mmCIF file of C-alpha atoms in Angstrom:
data_model
loop_
_atom_site.group_PDB
_atom_site.id
_atom_site.type_symbol
_atom_site.label_atom_id
_atom_site.label_comp_id
_atom_site.label_asym_id
_atom_site.label_seq_id
_atom_site.Cartn_x
_atom_site.Cartn_y
_atom_site.Cartn_z
ATOM 1 C CA UNK B 1 2.049 -9.736 -12.074
ATOM 2 C CA UNK B 2 -0.263 -12.485 -11.004
ATOM 3 C CA UNK B 3 2.638 -14.882 -10.595
ATOM 4 C CA UNK B 4 4.329 -12.204 -8.725
ATOM 5 C CA UNK B 5 1.155 -11.716 -6.499
ATOM 6 C CA UNK B 6 0.732 -15.525 -5.919
ATOM 7 C CA UNK B 7 4.618 -15.525 -4.993
ATOM 8 C CA UNK B 8 4.226 -12.755 -2.105
ATOM 9 C CA UNK B 9 0.878 -14.809 -0.585
ATOM 10 C CA UNK B 10 2.889 -18.086 -1.038
ATOM 11 C CA UNK B 11 5.978 -16.665 1.187
ATOM 12 C CA UNK B 12 3.523 -15.229 3.923
ATOM 13 C CA UNK B 13 2.381 -18.912 4.655
ATOM 14 C CA UNK B 14 6.160 -19.676 5.300
ATOM 15 C CA UNK B 15 8.214 -18.564 8.382
ATOM 16 C CA UNK B 16 10.208 -15.270 8.524
ATOM 17 C CA UNK B 17 13.749 -16.119 7.645
ATOM 18 C CA UNK B 18 16.367 -13.493 5.797
ATOM 19 C CA UNK B 19 16.156 -15.318 2.508
ATOM 20 C CA UNK B 20 12.051 -15.751 2.602
ATOM 21 C CA UNK B 21 12.377 -11.547 3.241
ATOM 22 C CA UNK B 22 14.828 -10.863 1.014
ATOM 23 C CA UNK B 23 12.545 -12.858 -1.779
ATOM 24 C CA UNK B 24 9.631 -10.685 -0.262
ATOM 25 C CA UNK B 25 11.840 -7.190 -1.338
ATOM 26 C CA UNK B 26 12.644 -8.643 -4.488
ATOM 27 C CA UNK B 27 9.489 -9.567 -5.882
ATOM 28 C CA UNK B 28 7.759 -6.081 -4.736
ATOM 29 C CA UNK B 29 10.546 -4.292 -6.550
ATOM 30 C CA UNK B 30 9.593 -6.681 -9.483
ATOM 31 C CA UNK B 31 6.331 -5.616 -9.178
ATOM 32 C CA UNK B 32 6.820 -2.144 -9.125
ATOM 33 C CA UNK B 33 9.156 -2.349 -12.517
ATOM 34 C CA UNK B 34 5.700 -4.071 -14.021
ATOM 35 C CA UNK B 35 3.209 -1.830 -12.551
ATOM 36 C CA UNK B 36 5.429 1.348 -13.686
ATOM 37 C CA UNK B 37 4.430 1.092 -17.667
ATOM 38 C CA UNK B 38 0.908 0.720 -16.458
ATOM 39 C CA UNK B 39 1.053 4.335 -14.335
ATOM 40 C CA UNK B 40 0.066 2.244 -11.505
ATOM 41 C CA UNK B 41 1.187 4.589 -8.834
ATOM 42 C CA UNK B 42 -0.807 3.692 -5.536
ATOM 43 C CA UNK B 43 -0.245 0.190 -6.130
ATOM 44 C CA UNK B 44 3.366 0.833 -6.611
ATOM 45 C CA UNK B 45 3.669 2.782 -3.308
ATOM 46 C CA UNK B 46 1.874 -0.491 -2.115
ATOM 47 C CA UNK B 47 4.439 -2.333 -2.660
ATOM 48 C CA UNK B 48 7.284 -0.358 -1.645
ATOM 49 C CA UNK B 49 6.830 0.533 1.660
ATOM 50 C CA UNK B 50 6.758 -2.646 3.086
ATOM 51 C CA UNK B 51 9.663 -3.687 0.956
ATOM 52 C CA UNK B 52 11.247 -0.713 2.776
ATOM 53 C CA UNK B 53 10.297 -1.962 6.213
ATOM 54 C CA UNK B 54 12.075 -5.296 5.202
ATOM 55 C CA UNK B 55 15.076 -3.867 4.069
ATOM 56 C CA UNK B 56 15.505 -1.998 7.142
ATOM 57 C CA UNK B 57 14.763 -4.791 9.432
ATOM 58 C CA UNK B 58 17.240 -6.571 7.383
ATOM 59 C CA UNK B 59 20.069 -3.745 7.620
ATOM 60 C CA UNK B 60 20.196 -4.555 3.878
ATOM 61 C CA UNK B 61 21.752 -1.066 2.475
ATOM 62 C CA UNK B 62 21.920 -2.424 -1.142
ATOM 63 C CA UNK B 63 18.199 -2.953 -1.022
ATOM 64 C CA UNK B 64 17.384 -0.313 0.867
ATOM 65 C CA UNK B 65 19.207 1.902 -1.810
ATOM 66 C CA UNK B 66 17.382 0.769 -4.704
ATOM 67 C CA UNK B 67 14.169 1.052 -3.057
ATOM 68 C CA UNK B 68 14.868 4.741 -1.619
ATOM 69 C CA UNK B 69 15.864 5.201 -5.675
ATOM 70 C CA UNK B 70 12.215 3.952 -6.519
ATOM 71 C CA UNK B 71 10.697 6.190 -4.098
ATOM 72 C CA UNK B 72 12.080 9.015 -5.232
ATOM 73 C CA UNK B 73 10.871 8.455 -8.846
ATOM 74 C CA UNK B 74 7.907 8.010 -6.801
ATOM 75 C CA UNK B 75 7.231 10.571 -5.538
ATOM 76 C CA UNK B 76 8.690 13.162 -8.625
ATOM 77 C CA UNK B 77 6.123 11.342 -10.246
#
C-alpha cells in the first residue's frame, strides 16, 4: 500500500494529462483491492471518490463502470 500511495503522491507532482489521470484511477482501484481484506472501508471510499471524478472527467466508461461496481460493494457493506 505504501508504494501505491507514494505513486499517487508522485503523480500529483506532474501535470495532469489523460495518461496520468488514468494511472491515478488505476492506482486508487489497486489501493481499494489492497485495503479490502483489511476492512479499511473509510479509506476505500476516500480513494474511490476521486477515482470516480477522474473517470467522469475523462469520459472513461470502462473505468467508471469498474468504480461503480466497487462503490456498490462499499455501500452494501
